[in-house]
Amino acid sequence: MSLTILGGNVSPFVRKVRVFCAEKGIAYELEPINPFGAPEGFRDVSPLGKIPVLRDGDRHLPDSSIICAYLEKLHPKTPLYPADPWEHARATWLEEYVDGGVVPKAGPNVFFPLVLAPLMQGKEVDDAEPMRFAREEMPPFYEYLEGELGDEEFFVGGKLSIADIAVASPFVNLRHAGVAPERARFPRLRAFLDHMHGRPSFKACIEEEAPVYGKRAALIQD
Ligand SMILES: N[C@@H](CCC(=O)N[C@@H](CS)C(=O)NCC(=O)O)C(=O)O
């Protein structure tokens, strides 16, 4: 059955599903949908009006976390959820921490004003407040993630899981905005992000998005 992901490529939730598919070797098509100007009838397939939505044949499934969990069952090869119950719970908690905690702060306060607003309005915006937010309000999230990662290469169970993909995805949006956790203060998280964003799964997304959204990435300092 053919799979289609409905959603715009710069959404961290859409990217999470795309990277998940790439890591598992699942083929899909991307059907661009802007949730803020969605076609009529979009709420029939996405009752909350959000992206992504997965189309599997003639059925539709919303929500990146639900979609990834479904795809894991559908394609159990190359598992991306830990088998151990505690590790599974920890991986899905980290996914929720980022989806429900980091993205709602970083999206509207950093990524939107620095990247999307200028594109939509066609003019430069004052970056003082979004950069203050990034400097002062984001580090508690980095601190928690740095602690959870510890000295490991991956967040859970010593191998790639949904936790790593979920954590790394919104940091692509921050990167587009010219923001990254300070390397001296968060060395392990920063090394993790370098490694994740260099994987072919993330790299393909970043290279696709960068020409439109990534102009500020060069501003990132260590
Ligand atoms: N929990 C959802 C969140 C999806 C979400 O918030 N997507 C944003 C785009 S990044 C959206 O569609 N926003 C439109 C809206 O809130 O109306 C998921 O994991 O898929």
mmCIF file of C-alpha atoms and ligand atoms in Angstrom:
data_model
loop_
_atom_site.group_PDB
_atom_site.id
_atom_site.type_symbol
_atom_site.label_atom_id
_atom_site.label_comp_id
_atom_site.label_asym_id
_atom_site.label_seq_id
_atom_site.Cartn_x
_atom_site.Cartn_y
_atom_site.Cartn_z
ATOM 1 C CA MET A 1 0.000 0.000 0.000
ATOM 2 C CA SER A 2 1.418 3.436 -0.868
ATOM 3 C CA LEU A 3 2.129 5.881 1.928
ATOM 4 C CA THR A 4 1.829 9.653 1.672
ATOM 5 C CA ILE A 5 2.799 12.182 4.323
ATOM 6 C CA LEU A 6 0.660 15.307 4.168
ATOM 7 C CA GLY A 7 2.445 18.395 5.479
ATOM 8 C CA GLY A 8 5.079 21.041 4.923
ATOM 9 C CA ASN A 9 8.722 20.028 5.078
ATOM 10 C CA VAL A 10 9.750 22.644 7.648
ATOM 11 C CA SER A 11 7.398 21.375 10.352
ATOM 12 C CA PRO A 12 9.390 19.576 13.068
ATOM 13 C CA PHE A 13 6.586 17.015 13.331
ATOM 14 C CA VAL A 14 6.546 16.310 9.605
ATOM 15 C CA ARG A 15 10.349 16.045 9.640
ATOM 16 C CA LYS A 16 10.179 13.600 12.544
ATOM 17 C CA VAL A 17 7.985 11.264 10.486
ATOM 18 C CA ARG A 18 10.119 11.674 7.357
ATOM 19 C CA VAL A 19 13.340 10.883 9.230
ATOM 20 C CA PHE A 20 11.629 7.944 10.928
ATOM 21 C CA CYS A 21 10.663 6.586 7.492
ATOM 22 C CA ALA A 22 14.160 7.171 6.099
ATOM 23 C CA GLU A 23 15.809 5.375 9.013
ATOM 24 C CA LYS A 24 13.490 2.398 8.525
ATOM 25 C CA GLY A 25 13.759 2.398 4.740
ATOM 26 C CA ILE A 26 10.042 3.087 4.278
ATOM 27 C CA ALA A 27 9.133 4.683 0.940
ATOM 28 C CA TYR A 28 6.608 7.537 0.982
ATOM 29 C CA GLU A 29 5.512 10.568 -0.961
ATOM 30 C CA LEU A 30 5.275 14.046 0.528
ATOM 31 C CA GLU A 31 2.134 16.043 -0.286
ATOM 32 C CA PRO A 32 2.757 19.655 0.719
ATOM 33 C CA ILE A 33 0.026 21.099 2.943
ATOM 34 C CA ASN A 34 0.254 24.400 4.783
ATOM 35 C CA PRO A 35 -1.976 23.958 7.857
ATOM 36 C CA PHE A 36 -2.628 27.706 7.968
ATOM 37 C CA GLY A 37 -4.025 27.696 4.436
ATOM 38 C CA ALA A 38 -5.164 24.111 4.203
ATOM 39 C CA PRO A 39 -7.424 22.947 1.387
ATOM 40 C CA GLU A 40 -11.116 22.483 2.065
ATOM 41 C CA GLY A 41 -11.854 19.189 3.676
ATOM 42 C CA PHE A 42 -8.474 18.975 5.429
ATOM 43 C CA ARG A 43 -10.215 18.721 8.808
ATOM 44 C CA ASP A 44 -11.965 15.589 7.573
ATOM 45 C CA VAL A 45 -8.556 13.895 7.664
ATOM 46 C CA SER A 46 -6.994 16.014 10.426
ATOM 47 C CA PRO A 47 -9.685 16.911 12.954
ATOM 48 C CA LEU A 48 -7.318 19.282 14.826
ATOM 49 C CA GLY A 49 -6.238 20.910 11.554
ATOM 50 C CA LYS A 50 -2.595 19.992 12.105
ATOM 51 C CA ILE A 51 0.179 18.412 10.078
ATOM 52 C CA PRO A 52 1.425 15.762 9.554
ATOM 53 C CA VAL A 53 -1.254 13.339 8.420
ATOM 54 C CA LEU A 54 -0.359 9.930 7.025
ATOM 55 C CA ARG A 55 -2.383 8.617 4.098
ATOM 56 C CA ASP A 56 -2.194 4.851 3.876
ATOM 57 C CA GLY A 57 -4.210 3.776 0.852
ATOM 58 C CA ASP A 58 -7.571 5.476 1.446
ATOM 59 C CA ARG A 59 -7.143 5.834 5.233
ATOM 60 C CA HIS A 60 -5.774 8.841 7.104
ATOM 61 C CA LEU A 61 -3.958 9.056 10.411
ATOM 62 C CA PRO A 62 -2.983 12.345 12.092
ATOM 63 C CA ASP A 63 -0.274 13.155 14.653
ATOM 64 C CA SER A 64 3.429 12.456 14.270
ATOM 65 C CA SER A 65 3.686 10.304 17.412
ATOM 66 C CA ILE A 66 0.700 8.160 16.429
ATOM 67 C CA ILE A 67 2.010 7.885 12.860
ATOM 68 C CA CYS A 68 5.489 6.747 13.974
ATOM 69 C CA ALA A 69 4.016 4.188 16.370
ATOM 70 C CA TYR A 70 1.784 2.883 13.552
ATOM 71 C CA LEU A 71 4.686 2.672 11.107
ATOM 72 C CA GLU A 72 6.721 0.757 13.683
ATOM 73 C CA LYS A 73 3.979 -1.907 13.838
ATOM 74 C CA LEU A 74 3.586 -1.901 10.087
ATOM 75 C CA HIS A 75 7.327 -2.199 9.452
ATOM 76 C CA PRO A 76 8.852 -3.915 12.491
ATOM 77 C CA LYS A 77 12.210 -4.383 10.774
ATOM 78 C CA THR A 78 14.853 -1.929 12.015
ATOM 79 C CA PRO A 79 13.003 -1.248 15.286
ATOM 80 C CA LEU A 80 13.042 2.345 16.478
ATOM 81 C CA TYR A 81 11.225 1.753 19.768
ATOM 82 C CA PRO A 82 13.104 -0.044 22.553
ATOM 83 C CA ALA A 83 11.809 -3.527 23.422
ATOM 84 C CA ASP A 84 12.462 -3.118 27.139
ATOM 85 C CA PRO A 85 9.324 -1.633 28.796
ATOM 86 C CA TRP A 86 11.205 0.988 30.836
ATOM 87 C CA GLU A 87 13.359 2.059 27.913
ATOM 88 C CA HIS A 88 10.262 2.218 25.714
ATOM 89 C CA ALA A 89 8.560 4.468 28.245
ATOM 90 C CA ARG A 90 11.647 6.660 28.557
ATOM 91 C CA ALA A 91 11.933 7.031 24.777
ATOM 92 C CA THR A 92 8.291 8.061 24.382
ATOM 93 C CA TRP A 93 8.586 10.436 27.361
ATOM 94 C CA LEU A 94 11.542 12.186 25.684
ATOM 95 C CA GLU A 95 9.479 12.379 22.494
ATOM 96 C CA GLU A 96 6.658 14.016 24.462
ATOM 97 C CA TYR A 97 9.062 16.328 26.327
ATOM 98 C CA VAL A 98 10.258 17.738 23.031
ATOM 99 C CA ASP A 99 6.946 17.680 21.118
ATOM 100 C CA GLY A 100 4.931 19.131 23.982
ATOM 101 C CA GLY A 101 7.607 21.216 25.725
ATOM 102 C CA VAL A 102 10.397 22.366 23.415
ATOM 103 C CA VAL A 103 8.465 22.867 20.163
ATOM 104 C CA PRO A 104 5.654 25.034 21.622
ATOM 105 C CA LYS A 105 8.320 27.409 23.017
ATOM 106 C CA ALA A 106 10.902 27.377 20.214
ATOM 107 C CA GLY A 107 8.377 27.460 17.350
ATOM 108 C CA PRO A 108 6.401 30.637 18.054
ATOM 109 C CA ASN A 109 9.131 32.498 19.955
ATOM 110 C CA VAL A 110 12.253 31.765 17.913
ATOM 111 C CA PHE A 111 11.644 29.989 14.601
ATOM 112 C CA PHE A 112 8.502 31.855 13.561
ATOM 113 C CA PRO A 113 9.761 35.408 14.125
ATOM 114 C CA LEU A 114 13.272 34.761 12.777
ATOM 115 C CA VAL A 115 12.486 32.556 9.784
ATOM 116 C CA LEU A 116 8.815 32.339 8.815
ATOM 117 C CA ALA A 117 7.699 35.920 9.521
ATOM 118 C CA PRO A 118 10.388 37.502 7.306
ATOM 119 C CA LEU A 119 9.544 35.051 4.502
ATOM 120 C CA MET A 120 5.829 35.768 4.790
ATOM 121 C CA GLN A 121 6.211 39.536 5.207
ATOM 122 C CA GLY A 122 9.138 39.906 2.835
ATOM 123 C CA LYS A 123 11.098 42.125 5.221
ATOM 124 C CA GLU A 124 13.707 41.866 7.937
ATOM 125 C CA VAL A 125 12.422 41.745 11.495
ATOM 126 C CA ASP A 126 14.008 42.929 14.707
ATOM 127 C CA ASP A 127 15.710 39.850 16.056
ATOM 128 C CA ALA A 128 16.338 41.222 19.579
ATOM 129 C CA GLU A 129 13.399 39.558 21.368
ATOM 130 C CA PRO A 130 13.590 36.163 19.622
ATOM 131 C CA MET A 131 17.351 36.032 20.243
ATOM 132 C CA ARG A 132 16.834 37.000 23.907
ATOM 133 C CA PHE A 133 14.275 34.216 24.164
ATOM 134 C CA ALA A 134 16.721 31.757 22.634
ATOM 135 C CA ARG A 135 19.506 32.898 24.978
ATOM 136 C CA GLU A 136 17.490 33.033 28.180
ATOM 137 C CA GLU A 137 14.433 30.771 27.897
ATOM 138 C CA MET A 138 15.725 27.803 25.911
ATOM 139 C CA PRO A 139 18.753 26.702 28.012
ATOM 140 C CA PRO A 140 16.660 24.946 30.729
ATOM 141 C CA PHE A 141 15.454 22.581 27.985
ATOM 142 C CA TYR A 142 19.035 22.033 26.808
ATOM 143 C CA GLU A 143 20.118 21.360 30.382
ATOM 144 C CA TYR A 144 17.514 18.654 30.876
ATOM 145 C CA LEU A 145 18.396 16.999 27.562
ATOM 146 C CA GLU A 146 22.135 17.213 28.285
ATOM 147 C CA GLY A 147 21.512 15.427 31.594
ATOM 148 C CA GLU A 148 19.282 12.760 30.039
ATOM 149 C CA LEU A 149 21.836 12.067 27.330
ATOM 150 C CA GLY A 150 24.725 11.735 29.773
ATOM 151 C CA ASP A 151 27.840 10.347 28.117
ATOM 152 C CA GLU A 152 25.883 8.198 25.674
ATOM 153 C CA GLU A 153 25.742 8.544 21.917
ATOM 154 C CA PHE A 154 21.956 7.982 21.918
ATOM 155 C CA PHE A 155 19.300 8.865 24.483
ATOM 156 C CA VAL A 156 17.957 5.379 25.202
ATOM 157 C CA GLY A 157 19.300 1.828 25.137
ATOM 158 C CA GLY A 158 22.580 2.549 23.372
ATOM 159 C CA LYS A 159 21.051 2.763 19.908
ATOM 160 C CA LEU A 160 19.007 5.013 17.666
ATOM 161 C CA SER A 161 15.364 5.321 18.723
ATOM 162 C CA ILE A 162 12.323 7.525 18.317
ATOM 163 C CA ALA A 163 13.717 9.614 21.207
ATOM 164 C CA ASP A 164 16.772 10.681 19.203
ATOM 165 C CA ILE A 165 14.726 11.503 16.120
ATOM 166 C CA ALA A 166 12.134 13.473 18.107
ATOM 167 C CA VAL A 167 14.810 15.428 19.993
ATOM 168 C CA ALA A 168 16.921 16.253 16.938
ATOM 169 C CA SER A 169 14.032 17.364 14.722
ATOM 170 C CA PRO A 170 13.090 20.770 16.224
ATOM 171 C CA PHE A 171 16.775 21.618 16.582
ATOM 172 C CA VAL A 172 16.795 21.781 12.779
ATOM 173 C CA ASN A 173 14.285 24.633 13.064
ATOM 174 C CA LEU A 174 16.513 26.348 15.619
ATOM 175 C CA ARG A 175 19.485 25.821 13.322
ATOM 176 C CA HIS A 176 17.559 27.469 10.460
ATOM 177 C CA ALA A 177 16.948 30.358 12.868
ATOM 178 C CA GLY A 178 20.685 30.670 13.596
ATOM 179 C CA VAL A 179 20.347 29.227 17.101
ATOM 180 C CA ALA A 180 22.061 26.231 18.728
ATOM 181 C CA PRO A 181 22.902 25.160 22.273
ATOM 182 C CA GLU A 182 26.205 26.763 23.234
ATOM 183 C CA ARG A 183 28.908 24.123 22.740
ATOM 184 C CA ALA A 184 30.968 25.035 25.825
ATOM 185 C CA ARG A 185 27.896 24.772 28.070
ATOM 186 C CA PHE A 186 26.121 21.810 26.435
ATOM 187 C CA PRO A 187 28.927 19.821 24.774
ATOM 188 C CA ARG A 188 27.173 16.452 24.777
ATOM 189 C CA LEU A 189 23.881 17.731 23.403
ATOM 190 C CA ARG A 190 25.702 19.737 20.741
ATOM 191 C CA ALA A 191 27.805 16.723 19.695
ATOM 192 C CA PHE A 192 24.630 14.612 19.591
ATOM 193 C CA LEU A 193 22.946 17.182 17.327
ATOM 194 C CA ASP A 194 25.976 17.362 15.022
ATOM 195 C CA HIS A 195 25.919 13.585 14.711
ATOM 196 C CA MET A 196 22.134 13.327 14.214
ATOM 197 C CA HIS A 197 21.925 16.183 11.710
ATOM 198 C CA GLY A 198 24.768 14.577 9.775
ATOM 199 C CA ARG A 199 22.940 11.261 9.343
ATOM 200 C CA PRO A 200 21.661 10.813 5.780
ATOM 201 C CA SER A 201 18.033 10.844 7.046
ATOM 202 C CA PHE A 202 18.320 14.324 8.577
ATOM 203 C CA LYS A 203 20.869 15.620 6.092
ATOM 204 C CA ALA A 204 18.452 15.054 3.194
ATOM 205 C CA CYS A 205 15.744 17.080 4.955
ATOM 206 C CA ILE A 206 18.135 19.865 5.961
ATOM 207 C CA GLU A 207 19.507 20.166 2.433
ATOM 208 C CA GLU A 208 15.992 20.284 0.999
ATOM 209 C CA GLU A 209 14.857 22.972 3.454
ATOM 210 C CA ALA A 210 18.004 25.099 3.721
ATOM 211 C CA PRO A 211 17.724 27.064 0.459
ATOM 212 C CA VAL A 212 14.374 28.494 1.588
ATOM 213 C CA TYR A 213 14.558 28.498 5.386
ATOM 214 C CA GLY A 214 18.221 28.177 6.316
ATOM 215 C CA LYS A 215 19.675 31.612 5.551
ATOM 216 C CA ARG A 216 20.436 32.365 9.214
ATOM 217 C CA ALA A 217 22.193 29.048 9.910
ATOM 218 C CA ALA A 218 25.559 30.669 9.139
ATOM 219 C CA LEU A 219 25.069 32.907 12.207
ATOM 220 C CA ILE A 220 25.484 29.967 14.583
ATOM 221 C CA GLN A 221 28.518 30.362 16.800
ATOM 222 C CA ASP A 222 30.036 27.717 18.993
HETATM 223 N N1 LIG B 1 0.924 16.649 18.187
HETATM 224 C C1 LIG B 1 0.970 16.979 16.779
HETATM 225 C C2 LIG B 1 1.384 18.426 16.633
HETATM 226 C C3 LIG B 1 1.356 18.846 15.162
HETATM 227 C C4 LIG B 1 1.464 20.359 15.000
HETATM 228 O O1 LIG B 1 1.309 21.150 15.931
HETATM 229 N N2 LIG B 1 1.727 20.764 13.756
HETATM 230 C C5 LIG B 1 1.745 22.184 13.443
HETATM 231 C C6 LIG B 1 2.789 22.483 12.381
HETATM 232 S S1 LIG B 1 4.432 22.337 13.004
HETATM 233 C C7 LIG B 1 0.400 22.561 12.866
HETATM 234 O O2 LIG B 1 -0.113 21.863 12.028
HETATM 235 N N3 LIG B 1 -0.159 23.683 13.316
HETATM 236 C C8 LIG B 1 -1.396 24.172 12.806
HETATM 237 C C9 LIG B 1 -2.324 24.601 13.879
HETATM 238 O O3 LIG B 1 -1.971 24.512 15.066
HETATM 239 O O4 LIG B 1 -3.420 25.051 13.534
HETATM 240 C C10 LIG B 1 1.934 16.031 16.063
HETATM 241 O O5 LIG B 1 2.822 15.471 16.727
HETATM 242 O O6 LIG B 1 1.765 15.801 14.851
#
